Amino acid sequence: MQFFSLFSLKEWLSPALSLGLTVISVMPAQAGDPLALPEPLSLESLMALPVTISPQVQLQQAKQQQALALIGQQQSVNALELNVVGRLGWREFANETQENHQLALHVGKQLYDFGRQNALTEAQQQLTKAESRFGVRQNHQFQLQLMQAFFNIILADYQYRVQNESMAVAYVTLDKAKDRHELHQISDVAYLKRQNDYEKILLLRSKAENEQRRTRSVVANLVGQPQALSDKLTFPNLEAYSQRSLPTLEALQQQVLSNNLQLKGLGLQRQAALSQLQGEKVANNPVFRLDAWGGQLSSYEKKYEGNWRVDLSMQMPLVDGGLKSSAVAKQKAQIQQIQAQIAATKQALRDQVSELFFTIKLSEAEKKQLQLQADYADLYLDFSRALYENESQTDLGDSMVQLSESNYQMISQQFKQTLAWAQLDFLSGQAPSFKKPAEIINHEENYEAHIQ
């Protein structure tokens, strides 16, 4: 299958081409920047950028760090305490003012609280693991966004090619109509119709031109370099996805439900809520502590206080105003909420997997149909070119547009299939992967993405 561009027929369409090559300048990435986008830009080099350039990834990492800090904070409740206590004081005793100073070393530890702090610490550890799962999921989601955005640039470039060639053909048609109108061979109505048709196609070309710039801006913004709009791209090697075999729908659904990171994170949140509930249930149980002091316990240490003191104490609330019961009720409601989220997430995942499954299943039939369409467009272009070279009446321009449109449809179908597989990987807790380096392959070997 061959790719032909309108640029190869300058003699036939030179007036139109003079209108079709408006180049928008872009600001390249600064040299020496380790995160600068290479030129030409490949999908693999884009995916190799550190995920930490994404603000969403940074936000999730901050949540993980906060969760880790809370573990340490929770564990400190049962840790050994060592501190110095001091006091400059005076008191009234036996109708006289006396000094009451203190300077001592204090050692203390909470001995037993019926497992409350252990349960709360376990809950925080589970929440930290959940944030870790959500962090990995966010990394994968960012890479999926990069893949989608890269594909959109290529599709925008091919769509511009189609619209640019359509505009050139429409311009030639309008130019001929203008000559015929000046010779009074066609009516004003017919001529205005040609003008209207040309303006419609020119508008579509302008939209396609804007889409080229917009899709590049999306990628540049995603990687944190809004001014670094890539001029040229290499067509990605997607064999890692195109050579896959499709399992059954039931097998895919089971795989996703077993490995989905969102579900795993929710499961860990449920375990955390259960541990938190266990801790709240024993909130009003006695708490035993051991404390010891050594040093100058008062200004009269030899007469009243001595030099050391050891306390084994117990504290148990008798009336808490309903604090414990409300805390327990709150945790039970939290568990019910998470269980509902898990059930809803499973339902949504089954639907997503079903949609992706049938998208991939249908893609083979689409590929076959589009290949036949491309073969027809290729042969029809050869036929039109032969007529053109023999100076016969021909619709060579239309046949070129038809071939370009066929190429666009084939590429769109390939990207659609690849993204469906990549989304299945994402739902299964896996990152997008490529087994082979990027290269310009097969019928895309002449692809050059020009910013227009």
XYZ file of C-alpha atoms in Angstrom:
452
model
C 0.000 0.000 0.000
C 1.383 3.404 -0.965
C 1.070 6.813 0.648
C 0.833 9.794 -1.650
C 0.680 13.403 -0.654
C -0.683 16.383 -2.520
C 2.805 17.837 -2.321
C 3.936 15.473 -5.108
C 1.509 17.075 -7.609
C 2.610 20.683 -7.405
C 2.123 21.320 -11.115
C -1.524 20.207 -10.944
C -2.459 21.891 -7.679
C 0.137 24.630 -7.204
C -2.405 27.437 -6.605
C -4.068 25.448 -3.836
C -0.806 24.414 -2.257
C 0.243 28.012 -1.966
C -2.700 28.421 0.407
C -2.201 25.166 2.290
C 1.251 25.485 3.824
C 0.988 27.913 6.686
C 3.526 26.898 9.319
C 3.090 27.826 12.974
C 6.400 28.366 14.734
C 6.933 26.706 18.094
C 9.370 27.268 20.930
C 11.711 24.291 21.347
C 12.697 22.899 24.732
C 15.818 24.469 26.168
C 19.028 22.578 25.540
C 20.551 20.853 28.512
C 17.239 20.280 30.235
C 17.217 16.625 31.431
C 13.443 16.578 30.988
C 13.515 18.195 27.542
C 11.450 16.405 24.914
C 13.603 14.845 22.161
C 13.162 15.756 18.519
C 11.634 13.848 16.852
C 9.444 12.769 19.757
C 8.772 9.056 20.210
C 6.180 7.387 22.397
C 8.841 5.448 24.290
C 10.863 8.585 25.118
C 7.665 10.255 26.301
C 6.726 7.309 28.510
C 10.280 7.158 29.887
C 9.910 10.563 31.544
C 9.664 10.370 35.353
C 6.072 10.198 36.535
C 6.903 12.737 39.240
C 6.509 15.526 36.661
C 2.760 15.054 37.079
C 1.153 17.224 39.804
C -1.389 14.450 40.427
C 1.426 11.980 41.081
C 3.132 14.470 43.392
C -0.141 14.954 45.271
C -0.534 11.212 45.756
C 3.055 10.909 46.952
C 2.367 13.645 49.507
C -0.622 11.659 50.759
C 1.608 8.603 51.156
C 4.148 10.599 53.161
C 1.390 11.965 55.379
C 0.101 8.443 56.003
C 3.604 7.248 56.942
C 4.015 10.150 59.341
C 0.724 9.271 61.029
C 1.996 5.734 61.680
C 4.920 7.120 63.650
C 2.613 9.479 65.473
C 0.297 6.618 66.436
C 3.136 4.345 67.538
C 4.543 7.036 69.827
C 1.548 6.670 72.172
C 2.863 3.331 73.485
C 6.528 4.294 73.274
C 8.821 4.864 76.244
C 8.764 8.453 77.454
C 11.916 10.103 78.840
C 11.888 13.749 79.801
C 12.992 16.315 82.348
C 10.405 18.032 84.523
C 11.202 21.270 86.304
C 9.390 23.869 88.333
C 10.057 27.152 90.047
C 7.277 27.382 92.596
C 6.139 28.735 95.928
C 3.364 27.655 98.207
C 1.635 28.619 101.417
C 2.066 26.140 104.262
C 1.348 26.679 107.986
C 0.676 30.349 107.338
C 4.047 30.910 105.738
C 5.337 31.100 102.145
C 7.635 28.236 101.202
C 9.694 27.422 98.147
C 8.349 24.527 96.095
C 10.901 23.980 93.309
C 11.387 20.751 91.337
C 13.978 19.322 88.921
C 13.736 15.621 88.112
C 14.119 13.017 85.385
C 10.849 11.321 84.357
C 10.446 7.910 82.706
C 6.997 6.658 81.750
C 5.244 4.117 79.589
C 1.710 3.073 78.863
C 1.576 -0.605 79.831
C -1.796 -1.881 78.765
C -4.897 -0.451 77.111
C -6.693 -3.645 76.004
C -5.200 -3.385 72.498
C -6.630 0.030 71.602
C -3.415 1.665 70.388
C -2.294 -1.485 68.579
C -5.612 -1.553 66.720
C -5.329 2.139 65.817
C -1.741 1.652 64.642
C -2.776 -1.335 62.530
C -5.530 0.799 61.005
C -3.053 3.510 60.036
C -0.671 0.938 58.552
C -3.473 -0.405 56.369
C -4.351 3.129 55.262
C -0.710 3.697 54.325
C -0.716 0.533 52.207
C -3.914 1.729 50.544
C -2.314 5.068 49.654
C 0.604 3.124 48.190
C -1.770 1.205 45.907
C -3.454 4.428 44.879
C -0.022 5.912 44.184
C 0.929 3.118 41.780
C -2.470 3.454 40.115
C -1.890 7.191 39.647
C 1.487 6.476 38.022
C -0.131 4.084 35.560
C -2.952 6.516 34.856
C -0.488 9.279 34.011
C 1.340 7.016 31.556
C -1.979 6.087 29.964
C -2.756 9.792 29.574
C 0.588 10.307 27.848
C -0.135 7.464 25.426
C -3.586 8.822 24.593
C -2.230 12.340 24.113
C 0.590 11.113 21.838
C -1.861 9.201 19.662
C -4.069 12.278 19.425
C -1.189 14.279 17.930
C -0.636 11.721 15.169
C -4.346 11.489 14.447
C -4.551 15.279 14.286
C -1.674 15.371 11.801
C -3.305 12.774 9.564
C -6.656 14.510 9.805
C -4.998 17.759 8.768
C -3.476 15.967 5.787
C -6.936 14.816 4.719
C -8.495 18.245 5.134
C -5.582 19.994 3.462
C -5.871 17.803 0.387
C -9.651 18.247 0.358
C -9.155 22.001 0.502
C -6.706 21.892 -2.404
C -9.124 19.899 -4.540
C -11.943 22.266 -3.614
C -9.738 25.235 -4.543
C -9.051 23.800 -8.001
C -12.770 23.159 -8.433
C -13.563 26.724 -7.376
C -10.868 28.149 -9.685
C -12.314 26.308 -12.647
C -15.807 27.432 -11.700
C -14.576 31.021 -11.541
C -13.243 30.805 -15.109
C -16.486 29.267 -16.329
C -18.522 31.894 -14.497
C -16.529 34.677 -16.147
C -17.333 33.058 -19.503
C -21.027 32.855 -18.490
C -20.937 29.070 -18.734
C -22.416 28.589 -15.253
C -24.941 30.647 -13.321
C -24.342 32.858 -10.287
C -26.128 30.290 -8.151
C -23.846 27.478 -9.287
C -20.757 29.614 -8.720
C -21.871 30.653 -5.230
C -22.469 26.989 -4.425
C -18.847 26.225 -5.346
C -17.686 29.102 -3.146
C -19.804 27.859 -0.251
C -18.447 24.314 -0.640
C -14.897 25.639 -0.621
C -15.444 27.754 2.501
C -16.914 24.763 4.350
C -13.869 22.649 3.532
C -11.540 25.535 4.401
C -13.233 25.783 7.806
C -12.689 22.051 8.383
C -9.040 22.502 7.453
C -8.720 25.377 9.938
C -10.253 23.218 12.652
C -7.796 20.421 11.823
C -4.922 22.929 11.930
C -6.017 24.136 15.360
C -6.325 20.539 16.537
C -2.678 19.954 15.608
C -1.621 22.793 17.878
C -4.074 21.856 20.632
C -2.973 18.207 20.855
C 0.674 19.239 21.043
C -0.171 21.716 23.781
C -1.868 18.927 25.743
C 1.277 16.790 25.686
C 3.536 19.727 26.538
C 1.301 20.660 29.456
C 1.146 17.074 30.708
C 4.937 16.919 30.974
C 5.200 20.353 32.572
C 6.747 22.107 29.539
C 3.888 24.155 28.056
C 6.173 25.936 25.568
C 7.886 22.781 24.254
C 5.603 21.866 21.349
C 7.094 18.962 19.408
C 7.423 19.520 15.671
C 8.057 15.965 14.494
C 7.064 12.582 15.866
C 8.004 8.994 15.080
C 5.242 6.480 14.536
C 5.178 4.050 17.491
C 5.862 0.340 17.255
C 2.726 -1.250 18.707
C 3.554 -4.915 18.115
C 3.502 -5.538 21.869
C -0.240 -4.913 21.728
C -1.227 -5.991 18.217
C 0.127 -9.539 18.709
C -1.905 -10.277 21.834
C -4.586 -12.934 21.979
C -7.920 -12.118 23.594
C -9.000 -14.325 26.538
C -12.629 -14.941 27.392
C -14.703 -12.152 28.899
C -15.089 -14.056 32.164
C -11.329 -14.588 32.431
C -10.649 -10.899 31.815
C -13.205 -9.808 34.383
C -11.752 -12.155 36.971
C -8.236 -10.936 36.219
C -9.261 -7.303 36.648
C -11.236 -7.935 39.854
C -8.263 -9.807 41.319
C -5.583 -7.252 40.432
C -7.271 -3.865 40.177
C -5.356 -1.369 42.316
C -8.431 0.688 43.133
C -10.158 -2.399 44.534
C -7.052 -3.388 46.478
C -6.833 0.068 47.976
C -10.494 -0.006 48.988
C -9.984 -3.449 50.518
C -7.131 -2.103 52.625
C -9.277 0.850 53.659
C -11.956 -1.605 54.793
C -9.390 -3.507 56.880
C -8.278 -0.201 58.383
C -11.856 0.702 59.258
C -12.346 -2.686 60.939
C -9.188 -2.161 63.012
C -10.321 1.333 63.873
C -13.683 -0.062 64.980
C -11.933 -2.579 67.239
C -9.966 0.235 68.823
C -13.058 2.356 69.413
C -14.884 -0.519 71.088
C -12.305 -0.645 73.925
C -11.949 3.132 74.219
C -13.516 3.174 77.714
C -11.494 0.263 79.074
C -8.897 0.949 81.787
C -5.482 2.233 80.762
C -2.490 1.255 82.930
C 0.694 3.346 83.114
C 4.040 3.134 84.875
C 5.835 6.379 85.718
C 9.057 7.043 87.662
C 10.779 10.262 88.742
C 14.270 10.781 90.115
C 15.987 13.981 91.303
C 14.909 16.963 93.348
C 11.184 16.296 93.595
C 10.646 19.342 95.830
C 12.546 21.879 97.894
C 11.977 19.615 100.923
C 12.999 16.326 99.378
C 14.439 14.903 102.604
C 11.435 15.806 104.720
C 8.431 15.350 102.396
C 9.192 13.982 98.910
C 12.495 12.151 98.859
C 14.686 11.727 95.729
C 12.609 9.272 93.707
C 9.047 8.166 93.106
C 7.353 5.308 91.163
C 3.631 5.246 90.220
C 1.555 2.426 88.736
C -1.626 4.194 87.720
C -4.937 3.305 86.130
C -7.379 5.561 84.330
C -10.890 4.566 83.232
C -13.703 6.924 82.183
C -16.985 6.348 83.997
C -19.109 8.815 82.013
C -18.045 9.984 78.555
C -21.208 11.694 77.366
C -21.761 9.134 74.602
C -18.338 9.632 73.019
C -17.574 5.922 72.668
C -20.970 4.932 71.259
C -20.888 7.723 68.677
C -17.331 6.791 67.634
C -18.344 3.135 67.204
C -21.426 4.113 65.189
C -19.302 6.358 62.994
C -16.853 3.534 62.231
C -19.647 1.102 61.422
C -21.075 3.627 58.969
C -17.587 4.080 57.485
C -17.305 0.323 56.936
C -20.707 0.241 55.232
C -19.658 3.128 52.988
C -16.439 1.388 51.928
C -18.288 -1.877 51.291
C -20.730 0.009 49.063
C -17.795 1.613 47.228
C -16.235 -1.801 46.688
C -19.483 -3.213 45.290
C -19.988 -0.187 43.018
C -16.380 -0.353 41.824
C -16.741 -4.038 40.959
C -19.868 -3.311 38.948
C -18.160 -0.465 37.098
C -15.089 -2.603 36.396
C -17.197 -5.419 34.938
C -18.885 -2.928 32.614
C -15.576 -1.364 31.588
C -14.007 -4.748 30.892
C -17.030 -5.807 28.846
C -16.846 -2.646 26.766
C -13.119 -3.031 26.154
C -13.494 -6.737 25.417
C -16.016 -6.176 22.653
C -14.042 -3.210 21.331
C -11.007 -5.450 20.862
C -13.119 -8.313 19.539
C -14.687 -6.045 16.914
C -11.369 -4.453 16.019
C -10.263 -7.449 13.952
C -13.339 -7.157 11.742
C -12.820 -3.398 11.499
C -9.209 -3.946 10.546
C -10.181 -6.325 7.749
C -12.798 -3.948 6.392
C -10.462 -0.961 6.536
C -7.705 -2.930 4.806
C -10.060 -3.702 1.919
C -11.076 -0.059 1.821
C -7.416 0.977 1.722
C -6.659 -1.503 -1.078
C -9.545 -0.109 -3.086
C -8.395 3.480 -2.498
C -4.870 2.524 -3.550
C -6.015 0.905 -6.782
C -8.446 3.725 -7.506
C -5.600 6.226 -7.143
C -3.508 4.268 -9.671
C -6.476 4.252 -12.008
C -7.031 7.992 -11.636
C -3.330 8.716 -12.120
C -3.277 6.696 -15.321
C -6.196 8.696 -16.673
C -4.496 11.919 -15.640
C -1.241 10.995 -17.383
C -3.241 10.174 -20.564
C -4.853 13.622 -20.319
C -8.257 12.094 -19.799
C -10.917 13.473 -17.503
C -10.175 12.242 -13.995
C -10.896 12.845 -10.306
C -7.287 12.353 -9.233
C -7.615 14.833 -6.393
C -10.640 13.092 -4.940
C -8.921 9.718 -5.167
C -5.921 11.095 -3.253
C -8.218 12.446 -0.552
C -9.949 9.097 -0.399
C -6.625 7.309 0.096
C -5.550 9.729 2.815
C -8.884 9.272 4.580
C -8.432 5.507 4.375
C -4.969 5.813 5.928
C -6.398 7.941 8.712
C -9.118 5.400 9.445
C -6.607 2.529 9.614
C -4.340 4.405 12.013
C -7.303 5.443 14.131
C -8.429 1.820 14.362
C -4.926 0.683 15.347
C -4.694 3.292 18.099
C -8.178 2.448 19.305
C -7.235 -1.227 19.646
C -3.950 -0.391 21.382
C -5.643 1.926 23.871
C -8.237 -0.747 24.636
C -5.456 -3.190 25.546
C -3.615 -0.507 27.525
C -6.796 0.309 29.452
C -7.257 -3.376 30.249
C -3.692 -3.413 31.565
C -4.456 -0.337 33.654
C -7.582 -1.933 35.106
C -5.484 -5.043 35.869
C -2.933 -3.016 37.845
C -0.266 -2.985 35.123
C 1.581 -0.137 33.446
C 1.764 0.327 29.650
C 4.775 -1.543 28.291
C 6.627 -1.832 24.988
C 8.883 -4.746 24.201
C 10.563 -3.148 21.221
C 12.006 0.355 20.718
C 10.066 2.910 18.754
C 10.612 3.024 15.047
C 8.833 4.114 11.906
C 7.258 0.896 10.658
C 5.857 -0.507 7.436
C 3.329 1.721 5.684
C 4.034 4.593 8.102
C 7.648 4.948 7.014
C 6.974 8.277 5.277
C 5.199 9.811 8.259
C 6.390 13.232 9.333
C 4.303 15.257 11.708
C 4.449 18.922 10.735
C 2.934 21.613 12.929
C 0.696 23.605 10.652
